[in-house]
mmCIF file of C-alpha atoms in Angstrom:
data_model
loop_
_atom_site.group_PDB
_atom_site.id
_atom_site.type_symbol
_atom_site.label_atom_id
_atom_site.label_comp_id
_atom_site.label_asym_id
_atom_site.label_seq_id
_atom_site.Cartn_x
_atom_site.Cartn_y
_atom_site.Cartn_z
ATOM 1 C CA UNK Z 8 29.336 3.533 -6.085
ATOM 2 C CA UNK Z 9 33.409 3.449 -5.348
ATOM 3 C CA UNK Z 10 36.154 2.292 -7.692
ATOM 4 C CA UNK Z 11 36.638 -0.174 -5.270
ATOM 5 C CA UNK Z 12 33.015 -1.158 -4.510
ATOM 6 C CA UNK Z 13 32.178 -1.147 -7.872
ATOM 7 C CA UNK Z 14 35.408 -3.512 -9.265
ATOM 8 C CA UNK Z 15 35.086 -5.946 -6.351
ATOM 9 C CA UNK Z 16 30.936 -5.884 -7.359
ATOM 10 C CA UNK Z 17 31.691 -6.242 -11.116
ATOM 11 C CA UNK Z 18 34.395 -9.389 -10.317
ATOM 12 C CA UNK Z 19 32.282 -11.461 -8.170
ATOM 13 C CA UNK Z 20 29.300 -11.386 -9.745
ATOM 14 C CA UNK Z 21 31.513 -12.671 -12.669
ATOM 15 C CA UNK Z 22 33.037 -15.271 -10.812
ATOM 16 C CA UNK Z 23 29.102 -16.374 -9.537
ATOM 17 C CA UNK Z 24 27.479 -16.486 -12.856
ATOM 18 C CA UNK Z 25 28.175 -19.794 -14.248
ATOM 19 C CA UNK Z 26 26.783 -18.979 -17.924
ATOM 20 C CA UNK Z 27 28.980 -17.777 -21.300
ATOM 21 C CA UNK Z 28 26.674 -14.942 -20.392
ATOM 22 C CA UNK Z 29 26.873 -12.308 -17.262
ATOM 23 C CA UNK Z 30 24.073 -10.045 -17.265
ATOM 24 C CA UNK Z 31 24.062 -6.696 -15.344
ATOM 25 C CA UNK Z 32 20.871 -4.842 -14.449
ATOM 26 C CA UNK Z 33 21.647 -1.367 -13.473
ATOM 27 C CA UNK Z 34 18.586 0.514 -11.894
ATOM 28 C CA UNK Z 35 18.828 3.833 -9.738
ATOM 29 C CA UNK Z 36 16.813 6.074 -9.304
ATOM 30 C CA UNK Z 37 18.336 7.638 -12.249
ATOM 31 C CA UNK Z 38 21.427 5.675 -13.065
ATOM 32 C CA UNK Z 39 22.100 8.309 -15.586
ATOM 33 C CA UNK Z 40 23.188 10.205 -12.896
ATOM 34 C CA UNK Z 41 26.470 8.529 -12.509
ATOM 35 C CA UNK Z 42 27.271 10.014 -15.534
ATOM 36 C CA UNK Z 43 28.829 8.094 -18.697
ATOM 37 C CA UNK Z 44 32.106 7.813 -17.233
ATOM 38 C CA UNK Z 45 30.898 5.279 -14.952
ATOM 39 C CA UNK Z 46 29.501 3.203 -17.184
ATOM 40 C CA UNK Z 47 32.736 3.326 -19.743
ATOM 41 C CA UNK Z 48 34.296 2.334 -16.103
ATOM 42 C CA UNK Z 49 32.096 -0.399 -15.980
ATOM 43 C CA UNK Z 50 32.905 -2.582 -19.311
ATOM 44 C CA UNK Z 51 36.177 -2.149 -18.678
ATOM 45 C CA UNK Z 52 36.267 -3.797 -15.442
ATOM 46 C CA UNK Z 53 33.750 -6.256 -17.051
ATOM 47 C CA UNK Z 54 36.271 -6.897 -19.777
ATOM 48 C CA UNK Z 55 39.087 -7.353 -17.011
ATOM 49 C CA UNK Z 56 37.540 -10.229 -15.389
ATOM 50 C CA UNK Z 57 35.631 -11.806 -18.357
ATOM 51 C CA UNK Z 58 37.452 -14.576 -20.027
ATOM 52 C CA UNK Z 59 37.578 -14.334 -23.954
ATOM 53 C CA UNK Z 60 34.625 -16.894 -24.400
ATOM 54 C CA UNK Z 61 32.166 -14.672 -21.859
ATOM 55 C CA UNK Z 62 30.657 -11.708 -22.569
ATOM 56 C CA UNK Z 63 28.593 -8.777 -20.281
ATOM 57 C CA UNK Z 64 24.991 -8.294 -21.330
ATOM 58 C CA UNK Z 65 24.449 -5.093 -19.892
ATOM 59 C CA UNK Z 66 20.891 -3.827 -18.981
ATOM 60 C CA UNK Z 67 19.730 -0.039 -17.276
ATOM 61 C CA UNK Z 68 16.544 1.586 -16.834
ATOM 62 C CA UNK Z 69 16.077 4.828 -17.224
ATOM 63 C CA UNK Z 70 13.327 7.750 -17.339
ATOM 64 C CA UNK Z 71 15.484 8.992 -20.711
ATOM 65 C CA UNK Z 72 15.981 12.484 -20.092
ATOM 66 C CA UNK Z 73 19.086 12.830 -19.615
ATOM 67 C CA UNK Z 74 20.072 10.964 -23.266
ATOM 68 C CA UNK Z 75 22.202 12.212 -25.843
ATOM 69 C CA UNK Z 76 24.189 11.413 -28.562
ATOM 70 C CA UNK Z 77 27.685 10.167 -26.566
ATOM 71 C CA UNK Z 78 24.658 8.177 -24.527
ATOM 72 C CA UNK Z 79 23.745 6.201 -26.825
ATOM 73 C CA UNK Z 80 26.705 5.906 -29.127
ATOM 74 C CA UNK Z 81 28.011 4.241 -26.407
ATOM 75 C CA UNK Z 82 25.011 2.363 -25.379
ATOM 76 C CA UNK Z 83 25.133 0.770 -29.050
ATOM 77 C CA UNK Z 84 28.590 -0.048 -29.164
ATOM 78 C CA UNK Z 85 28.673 -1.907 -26.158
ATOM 79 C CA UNK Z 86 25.784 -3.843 -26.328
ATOM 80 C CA UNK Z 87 23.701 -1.810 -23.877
ATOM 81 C CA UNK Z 88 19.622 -3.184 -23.611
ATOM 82 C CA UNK Z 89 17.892 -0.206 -22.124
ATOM 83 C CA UNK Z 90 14.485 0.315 -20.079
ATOM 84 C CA UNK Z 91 12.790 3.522 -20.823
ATOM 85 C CA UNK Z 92 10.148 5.020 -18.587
ATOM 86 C CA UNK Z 93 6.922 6.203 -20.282
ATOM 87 C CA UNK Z 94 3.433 6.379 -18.895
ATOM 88 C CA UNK Z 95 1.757 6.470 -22.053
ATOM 89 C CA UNK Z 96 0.730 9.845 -24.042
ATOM 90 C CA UNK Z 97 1.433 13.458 -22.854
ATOM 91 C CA UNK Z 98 -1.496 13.771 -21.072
ATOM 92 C CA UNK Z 99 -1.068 10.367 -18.939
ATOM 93 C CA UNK Z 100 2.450 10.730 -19.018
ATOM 94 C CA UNK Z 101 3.065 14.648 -17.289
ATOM 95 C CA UNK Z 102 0.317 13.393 -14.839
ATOM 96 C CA UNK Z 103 3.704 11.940 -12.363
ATOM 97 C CA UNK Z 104 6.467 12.065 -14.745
ATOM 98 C CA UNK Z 105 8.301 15.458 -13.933
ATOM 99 C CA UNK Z 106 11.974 16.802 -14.423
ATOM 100 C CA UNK Z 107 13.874 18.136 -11.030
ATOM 101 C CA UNK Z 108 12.808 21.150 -10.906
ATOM 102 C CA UNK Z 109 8.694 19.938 -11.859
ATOM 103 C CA UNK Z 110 8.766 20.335 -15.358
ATOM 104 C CA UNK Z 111 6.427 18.053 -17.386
ATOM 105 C CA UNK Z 112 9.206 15.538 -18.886
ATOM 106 C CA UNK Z 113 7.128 14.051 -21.972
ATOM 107 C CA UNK Z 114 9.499 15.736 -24.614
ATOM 108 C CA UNK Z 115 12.643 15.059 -23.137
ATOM 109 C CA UNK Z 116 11.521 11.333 -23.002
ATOM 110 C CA UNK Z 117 10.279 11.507 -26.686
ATOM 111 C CA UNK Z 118 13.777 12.771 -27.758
ATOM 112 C CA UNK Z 119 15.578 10.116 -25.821
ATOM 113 C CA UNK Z 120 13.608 7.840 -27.823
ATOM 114 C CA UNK Z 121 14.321 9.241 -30.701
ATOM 115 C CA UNK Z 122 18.112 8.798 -29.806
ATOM 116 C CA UNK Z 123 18.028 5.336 -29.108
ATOM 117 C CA UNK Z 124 16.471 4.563 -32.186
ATOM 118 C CA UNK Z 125 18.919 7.084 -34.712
ATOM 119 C CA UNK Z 126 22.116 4.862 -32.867
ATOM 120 C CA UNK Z 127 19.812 1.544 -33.146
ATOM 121 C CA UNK Z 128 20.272 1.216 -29.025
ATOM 122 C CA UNK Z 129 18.071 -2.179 -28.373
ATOM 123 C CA UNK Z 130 15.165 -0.966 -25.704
ATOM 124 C CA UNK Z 131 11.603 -1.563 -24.390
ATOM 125 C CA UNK Z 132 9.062 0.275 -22.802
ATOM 126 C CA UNK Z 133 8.181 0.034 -19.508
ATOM 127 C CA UNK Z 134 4.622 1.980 -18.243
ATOM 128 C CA UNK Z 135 3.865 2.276 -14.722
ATOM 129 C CA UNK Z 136 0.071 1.988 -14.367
ATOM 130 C CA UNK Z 137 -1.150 3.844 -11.625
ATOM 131 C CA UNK Z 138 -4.803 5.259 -10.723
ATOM 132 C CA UNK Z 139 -3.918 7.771 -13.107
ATOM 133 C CA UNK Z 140 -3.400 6.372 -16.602
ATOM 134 C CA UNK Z 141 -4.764 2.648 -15.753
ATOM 135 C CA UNK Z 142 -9.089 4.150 -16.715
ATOM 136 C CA UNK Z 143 -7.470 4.156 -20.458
ATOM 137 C CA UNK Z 144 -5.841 1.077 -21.812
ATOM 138 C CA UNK Z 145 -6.488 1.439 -25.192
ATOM 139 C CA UNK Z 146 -4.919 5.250 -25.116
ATOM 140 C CA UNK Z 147 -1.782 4.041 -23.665
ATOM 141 C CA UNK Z 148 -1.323 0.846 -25.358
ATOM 142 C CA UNK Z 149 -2.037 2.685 -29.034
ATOM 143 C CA UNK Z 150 0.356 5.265 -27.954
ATOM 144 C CA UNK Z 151 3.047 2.991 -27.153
ATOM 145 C CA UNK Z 152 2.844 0.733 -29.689
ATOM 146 C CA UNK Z 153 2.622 3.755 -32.385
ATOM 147 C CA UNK Z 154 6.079 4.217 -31.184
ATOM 148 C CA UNK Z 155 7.282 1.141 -32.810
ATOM 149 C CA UNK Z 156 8.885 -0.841 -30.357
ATOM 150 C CA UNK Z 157 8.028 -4.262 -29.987
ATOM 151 C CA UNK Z 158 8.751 -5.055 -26.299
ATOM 152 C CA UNK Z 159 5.884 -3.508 -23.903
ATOM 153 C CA UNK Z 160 6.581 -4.143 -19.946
ATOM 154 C CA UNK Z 161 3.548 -3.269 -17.671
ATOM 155 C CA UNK Z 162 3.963 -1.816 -13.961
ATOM 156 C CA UNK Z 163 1.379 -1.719 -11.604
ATOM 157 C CA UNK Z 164 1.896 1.042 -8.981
ATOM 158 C CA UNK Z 165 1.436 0.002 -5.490
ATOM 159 C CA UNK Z 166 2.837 1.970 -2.203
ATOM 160 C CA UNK Z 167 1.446 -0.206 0.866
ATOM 161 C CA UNK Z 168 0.182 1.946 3.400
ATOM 162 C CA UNK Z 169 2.932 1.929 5.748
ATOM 163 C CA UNK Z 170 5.708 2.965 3.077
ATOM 164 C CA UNK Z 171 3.014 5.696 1.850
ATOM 165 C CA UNK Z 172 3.008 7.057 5.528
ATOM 166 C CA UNK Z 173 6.007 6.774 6.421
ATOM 167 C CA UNK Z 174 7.489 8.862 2.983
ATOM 168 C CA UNK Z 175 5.091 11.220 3.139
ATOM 169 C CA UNK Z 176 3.844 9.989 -0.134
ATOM 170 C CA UNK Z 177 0.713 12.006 -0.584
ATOM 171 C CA UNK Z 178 2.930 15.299 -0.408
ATOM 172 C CA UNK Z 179 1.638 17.356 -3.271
ATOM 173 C CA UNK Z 180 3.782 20.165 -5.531
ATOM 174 C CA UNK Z 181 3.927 23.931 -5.032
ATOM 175 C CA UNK Z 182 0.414 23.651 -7.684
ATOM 176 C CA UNK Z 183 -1.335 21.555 -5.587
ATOM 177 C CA UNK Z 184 -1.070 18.170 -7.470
ATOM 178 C CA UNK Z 185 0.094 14.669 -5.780
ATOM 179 C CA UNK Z 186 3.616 14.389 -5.944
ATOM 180 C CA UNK Z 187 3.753 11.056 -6.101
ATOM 181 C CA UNK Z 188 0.376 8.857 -7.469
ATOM 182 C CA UNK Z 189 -1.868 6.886 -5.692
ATOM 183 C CA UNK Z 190 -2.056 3.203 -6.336
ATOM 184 C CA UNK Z 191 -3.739 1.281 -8.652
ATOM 185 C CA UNK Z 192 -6.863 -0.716 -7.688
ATOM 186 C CA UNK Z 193 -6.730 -4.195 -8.314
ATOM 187 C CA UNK Z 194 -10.143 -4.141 -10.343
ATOM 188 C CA UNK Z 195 -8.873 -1.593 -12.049
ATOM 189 C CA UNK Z 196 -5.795 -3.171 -12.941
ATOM 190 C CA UNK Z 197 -7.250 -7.072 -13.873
ATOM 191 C CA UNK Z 198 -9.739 -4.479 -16.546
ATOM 192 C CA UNK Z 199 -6.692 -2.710 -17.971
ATOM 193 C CA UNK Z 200 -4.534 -6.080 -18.636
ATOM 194 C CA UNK Z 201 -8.166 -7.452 -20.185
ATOM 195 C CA UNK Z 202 -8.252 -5.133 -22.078
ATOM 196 C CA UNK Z 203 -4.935 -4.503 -23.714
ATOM 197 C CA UNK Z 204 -4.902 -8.352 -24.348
ATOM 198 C CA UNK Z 205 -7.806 -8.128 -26.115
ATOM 199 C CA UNK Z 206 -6.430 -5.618 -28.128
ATOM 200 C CA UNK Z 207 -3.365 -7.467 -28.647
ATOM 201 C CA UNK Z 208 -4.886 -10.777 -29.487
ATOM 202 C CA UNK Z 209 -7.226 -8.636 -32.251
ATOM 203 C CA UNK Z 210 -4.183 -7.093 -34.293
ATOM 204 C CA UNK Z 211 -0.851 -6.959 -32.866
ATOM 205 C CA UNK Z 212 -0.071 -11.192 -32.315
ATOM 206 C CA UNK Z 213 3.775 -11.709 -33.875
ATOM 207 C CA UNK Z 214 4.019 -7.600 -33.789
ATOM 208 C CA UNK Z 215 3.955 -6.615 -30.252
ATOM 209 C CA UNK Z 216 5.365 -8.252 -27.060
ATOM 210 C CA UNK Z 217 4.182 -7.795 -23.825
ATOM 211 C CA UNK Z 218 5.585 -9.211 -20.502
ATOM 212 C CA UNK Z 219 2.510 -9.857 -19.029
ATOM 213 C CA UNK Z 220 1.064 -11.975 -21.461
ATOM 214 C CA UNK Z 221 4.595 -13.645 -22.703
ATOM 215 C CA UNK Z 222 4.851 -14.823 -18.618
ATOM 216 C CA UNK Z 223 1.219 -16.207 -19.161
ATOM 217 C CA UNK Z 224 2.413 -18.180 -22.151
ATOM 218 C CA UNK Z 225 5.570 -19.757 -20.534
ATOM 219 C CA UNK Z 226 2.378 -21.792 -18.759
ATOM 220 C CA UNK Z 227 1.754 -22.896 -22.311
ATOM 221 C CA UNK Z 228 5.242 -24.237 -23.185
ATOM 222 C CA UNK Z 229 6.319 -25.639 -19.578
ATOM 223 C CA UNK Z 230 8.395 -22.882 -18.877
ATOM 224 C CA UNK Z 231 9.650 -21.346 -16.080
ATOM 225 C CA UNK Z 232 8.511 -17.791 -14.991
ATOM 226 C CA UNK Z 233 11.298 -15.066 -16.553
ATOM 227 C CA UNK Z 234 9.595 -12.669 -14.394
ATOM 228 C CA UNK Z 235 10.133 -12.697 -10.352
ATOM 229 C CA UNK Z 236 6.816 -11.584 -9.327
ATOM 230 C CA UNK Z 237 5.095 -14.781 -10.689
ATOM 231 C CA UNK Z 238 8.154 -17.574 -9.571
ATOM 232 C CA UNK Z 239 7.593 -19.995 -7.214
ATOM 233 C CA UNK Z 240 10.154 -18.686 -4.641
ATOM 234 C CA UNK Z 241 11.950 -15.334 -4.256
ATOM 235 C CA UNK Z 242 15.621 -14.576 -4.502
ATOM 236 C CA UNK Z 243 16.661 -14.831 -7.398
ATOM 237 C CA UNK Z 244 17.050 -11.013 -8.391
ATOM 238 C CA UNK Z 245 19.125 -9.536 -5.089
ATOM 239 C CA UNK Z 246 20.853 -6.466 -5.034
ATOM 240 C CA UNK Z 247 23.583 -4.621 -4.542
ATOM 241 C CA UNK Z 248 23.739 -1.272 -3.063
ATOM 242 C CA UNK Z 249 26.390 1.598 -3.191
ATOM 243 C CA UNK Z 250 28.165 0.819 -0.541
ATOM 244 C CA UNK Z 251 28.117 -2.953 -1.187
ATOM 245 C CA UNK Z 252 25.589 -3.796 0.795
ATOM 246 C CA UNK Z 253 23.610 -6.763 -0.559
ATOM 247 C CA UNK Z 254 19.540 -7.187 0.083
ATOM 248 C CA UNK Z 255 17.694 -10.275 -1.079
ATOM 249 C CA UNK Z 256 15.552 -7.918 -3.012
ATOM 250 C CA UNK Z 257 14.980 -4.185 -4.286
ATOM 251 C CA UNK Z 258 12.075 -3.709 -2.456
ATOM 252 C CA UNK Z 259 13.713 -4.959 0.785
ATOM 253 C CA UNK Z 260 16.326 -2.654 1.270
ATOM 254 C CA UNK Z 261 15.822 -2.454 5.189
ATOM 255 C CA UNK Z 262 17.962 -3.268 7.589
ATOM 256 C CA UNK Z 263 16.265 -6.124 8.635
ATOM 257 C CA UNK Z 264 16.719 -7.612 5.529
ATOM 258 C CA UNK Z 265 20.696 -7.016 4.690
ATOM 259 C CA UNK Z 266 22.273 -9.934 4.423
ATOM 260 C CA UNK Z 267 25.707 -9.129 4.418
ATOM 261 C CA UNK Z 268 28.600 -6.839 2.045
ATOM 262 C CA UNK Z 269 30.327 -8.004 -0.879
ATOM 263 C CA UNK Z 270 33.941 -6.259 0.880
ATOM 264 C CA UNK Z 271 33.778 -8.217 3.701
ATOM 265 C CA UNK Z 272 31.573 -11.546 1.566
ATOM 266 C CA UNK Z 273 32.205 -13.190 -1.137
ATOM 267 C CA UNK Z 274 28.342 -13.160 -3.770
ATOM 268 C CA UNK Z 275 28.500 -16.351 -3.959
ATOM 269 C CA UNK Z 276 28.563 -16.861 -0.325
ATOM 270 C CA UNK Z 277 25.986 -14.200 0.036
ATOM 271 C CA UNK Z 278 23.367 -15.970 -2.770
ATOM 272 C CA UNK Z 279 23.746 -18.877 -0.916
ATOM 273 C CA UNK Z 280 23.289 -17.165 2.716
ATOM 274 C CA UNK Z 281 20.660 -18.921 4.885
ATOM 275 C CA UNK Z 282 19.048 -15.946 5.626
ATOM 276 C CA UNK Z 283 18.848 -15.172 1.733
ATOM 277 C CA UNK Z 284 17.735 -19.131 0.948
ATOM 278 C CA UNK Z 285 15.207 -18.568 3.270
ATOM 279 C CA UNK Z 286 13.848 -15.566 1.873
ATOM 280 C CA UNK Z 287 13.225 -17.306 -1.168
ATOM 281 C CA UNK Z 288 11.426 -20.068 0.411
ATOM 282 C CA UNK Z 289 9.082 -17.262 2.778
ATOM 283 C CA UNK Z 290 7.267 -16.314 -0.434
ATOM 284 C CA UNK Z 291 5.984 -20.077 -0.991
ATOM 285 C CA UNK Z 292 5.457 -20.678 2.172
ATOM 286 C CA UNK Z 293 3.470 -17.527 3.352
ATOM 287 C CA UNK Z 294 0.541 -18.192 0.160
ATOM 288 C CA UNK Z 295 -2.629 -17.888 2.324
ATOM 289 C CA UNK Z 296 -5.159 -20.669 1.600
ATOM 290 C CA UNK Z 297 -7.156 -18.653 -1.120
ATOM 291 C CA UNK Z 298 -3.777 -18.668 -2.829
ATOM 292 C CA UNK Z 299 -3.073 -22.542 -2.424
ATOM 293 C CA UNK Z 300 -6.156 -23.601 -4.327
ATOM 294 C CA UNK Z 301 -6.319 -20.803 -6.482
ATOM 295 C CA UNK Z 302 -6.727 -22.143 -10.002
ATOM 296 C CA UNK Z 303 -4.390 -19.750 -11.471
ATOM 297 C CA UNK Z 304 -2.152 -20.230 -9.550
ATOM 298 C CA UNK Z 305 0.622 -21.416 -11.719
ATOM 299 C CA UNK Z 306 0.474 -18.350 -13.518
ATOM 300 C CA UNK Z 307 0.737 -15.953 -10.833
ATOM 301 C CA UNK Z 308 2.377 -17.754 -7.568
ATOM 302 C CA UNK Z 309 0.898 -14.988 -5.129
ATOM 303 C CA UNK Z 310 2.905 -12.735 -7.044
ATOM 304 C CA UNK Z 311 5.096 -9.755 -5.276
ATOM 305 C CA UNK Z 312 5.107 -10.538 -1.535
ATOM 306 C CA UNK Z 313 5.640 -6.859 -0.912
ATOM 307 C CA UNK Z 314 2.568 -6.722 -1.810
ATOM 308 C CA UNK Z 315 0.626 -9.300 0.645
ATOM 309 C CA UNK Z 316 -0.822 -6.355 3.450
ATOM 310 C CA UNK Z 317 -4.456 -7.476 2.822
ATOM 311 C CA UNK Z 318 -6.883 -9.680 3.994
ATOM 312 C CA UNK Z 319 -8.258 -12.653 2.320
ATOM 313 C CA UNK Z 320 -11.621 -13.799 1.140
ATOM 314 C CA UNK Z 321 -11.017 -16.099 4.082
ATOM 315 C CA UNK Z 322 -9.978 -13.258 6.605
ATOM 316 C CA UNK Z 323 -6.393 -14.625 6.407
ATOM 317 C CA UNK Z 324 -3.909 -11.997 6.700
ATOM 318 C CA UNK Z 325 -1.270 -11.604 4.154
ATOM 319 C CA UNK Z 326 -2.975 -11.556 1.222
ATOM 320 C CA UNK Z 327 -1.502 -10.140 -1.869
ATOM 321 C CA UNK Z 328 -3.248 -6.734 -2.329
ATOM 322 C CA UNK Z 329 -3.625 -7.339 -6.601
ATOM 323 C CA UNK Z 330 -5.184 -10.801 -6.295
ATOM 324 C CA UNK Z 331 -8.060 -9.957 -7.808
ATOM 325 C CA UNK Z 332 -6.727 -8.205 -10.773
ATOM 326 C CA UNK Z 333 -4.139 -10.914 -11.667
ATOM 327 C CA UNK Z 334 -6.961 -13.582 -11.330
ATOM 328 C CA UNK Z 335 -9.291 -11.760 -13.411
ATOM 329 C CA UNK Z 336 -6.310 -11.378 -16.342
ATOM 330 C CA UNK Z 337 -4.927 -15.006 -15.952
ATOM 331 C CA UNK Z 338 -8.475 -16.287 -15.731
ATOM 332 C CA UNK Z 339 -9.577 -14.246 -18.852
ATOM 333 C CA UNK Z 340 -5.921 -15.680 -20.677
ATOM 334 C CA UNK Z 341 -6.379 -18.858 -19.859
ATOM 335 C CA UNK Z 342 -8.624 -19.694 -23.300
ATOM 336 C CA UNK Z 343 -5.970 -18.457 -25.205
ATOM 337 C CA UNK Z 344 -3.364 -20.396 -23.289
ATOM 338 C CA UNK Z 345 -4.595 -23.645 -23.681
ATOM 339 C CA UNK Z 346 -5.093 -23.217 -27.424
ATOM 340 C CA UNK Z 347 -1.602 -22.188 -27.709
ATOM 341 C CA UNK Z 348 -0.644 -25.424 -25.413
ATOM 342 C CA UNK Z 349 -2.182 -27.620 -27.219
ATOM 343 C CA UNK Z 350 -1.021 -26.478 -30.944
ATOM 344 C CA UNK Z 351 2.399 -26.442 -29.320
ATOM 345 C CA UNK Z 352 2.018 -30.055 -28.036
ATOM 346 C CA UNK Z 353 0.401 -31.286 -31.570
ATOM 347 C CA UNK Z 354 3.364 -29.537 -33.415
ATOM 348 C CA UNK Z 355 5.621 -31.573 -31.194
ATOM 349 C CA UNK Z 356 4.247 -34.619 -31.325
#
């Protein structure tokens, strides 16, 4: 991203955010890669535009291995909350995780966590599940909470067909191995979610937080969904491109879907763009009727609508491809929901 870009960016989505506090989410690929400059560019820009009483939180995700010490010196100075990428241990891990050149990246990872806890950088963990590592919940959720973080996130993996064709997805390496892995079944999934919450709920309540089971719980308190996948309506987590080109959505980075530029459009203008309003509303609005009377479906809400290229129980099209998963996990929850509802509500009362 430009100076110029990146200071016009930086200013106007300051001037949209109404809150004492403007978060930034920067996600690449790597965004390491735009080296540590950048980012010292970045707060000082933020700092420009921010009135004494604001303040930037400041988010990135990152696979870790390009981390040192300037990294996260800086990260923990300025506030930085950072992402890191791990698919559980070694084994699981160096299945899909490689360097640039196909090196197994497990180590480097491992001693960018190390890093971010020596400078006392605030971070979570975030595992893509794939068909891969998803057969062995209890390996990967031991091994990441061994590493003594306290904030889990959970990815599934899923490339709809099209997107898999059209990248070439199923390329393998020079050794014969997938490049890139295949996605995760929705059975497969709904068991490895049971499963680690069952583990959880055993030994690790007040200890461990996980995403997937702290959106379940917002159910329990009246709270609105944190997480996009499970809101009502999309929109609400647009982006920003390179050249400032804005996109209702990271997955919808198509032309099709470009809403306008932030050099030519104000973001506030853009957020409230018809075309992006009515993006939101699409994801309501296109629940097929196994979704509608779904009894979960507070807790999920059809979930990603990049991923609706299946057919219903019904034989309606446009069904969201991890249905069953999500309604087996939400439906196993749901005990342990209600019990929290209703200590919350007698606590209250």
């Amino acid at each position: 991203m430009s100076r110029e870009v990146l200071e016009v960016y930086i200013r106007e989505h300051i001037r949209a955010c109404p809150d004492p506090e403007v978060f930034f989410s920067w996600h690449g690929g790597e965004p390491t890669l735009a080296g540590l400059h950048f980012f010292e560019e970045v707060v000082s820009l933020q700092r420009k535009y921010l009135s004494p009483e604001r303040r930037a939180i400041n988010g990135i995700q990152t696979n870790g291995t390009l981390l040192h010490d300037d990294w996260c010196r800086f990260f923990a100075r300025e506030g930085f909350v950072v992402g890191l990428s791990i698919d559980g241990p070694e084994s699981l891990h160096n299945q899909f995780r490689r360097d640039g050149v196909g090196h197994p990246s497990f180590q480097q990872v491992m001693a960018g966590l190390e890093l971010l806890k020596k400078f006392s950088v605030p971070h979570e963990l975030l595992c893509v599940v794939h068909a891969g590592n998803v057969r062995f919940p209890h390996e990967v959720y031991g091994f990441l909470k061994g590493l003594g973080t306290p904030w889990i996130t959970f990815l599934p993996l899923v490339i709809p067909p099209l997107q898999r064709d059209q990248e070439g997805a199923l390329a393998g390496r020079s050794d014969g191995s997938p490049a890139v892995p295949p996605s995760v079944s929705p059975e497969a999934w709904g068991n490895f979610l049971c499963a680690v919450f069952d583990e959880w709920q055993g030994a690790d309540i007040g200890r461990v937080k996980i995403q997937m089971i702290e959106e379940a719980l917002r159910t329990a308190f009246g709270q609105e969904h944190s997480l996009c996948v499970f809101r009502p309506e999309c929109g609400r987590v647009p982006v920003v491109e390179q050249n400032g080109d804005f996109y209702p959505c990271d997955h919808y980075t198509h032309p099709a879907h470009r809403v306008g530029n932030i050099l030519q459009t104000s973001l506030w203008q853009l957020l409230e763009h018809p075309h992006q309003k009515a993006f939101g509303r699409a994801k309501k609005e296109g629940l097929t009727p196994a979704c509608v009377s779904c009894e979960v479906l507070d807790m999920c809400n059809g979930a990603c609508p990049k991923d609706r290229f299946v057919t219903g129980p019904d034989g309606t099209s446009g069904h969201q491809y991890l249905c069953g998963g999500y309604r087996k996990f939400f439906q196993h929850i749901r005990p342990f929901v209600r019990e929290v509802s209703e200590v919350f509500r007698t606590s209250a009362s």
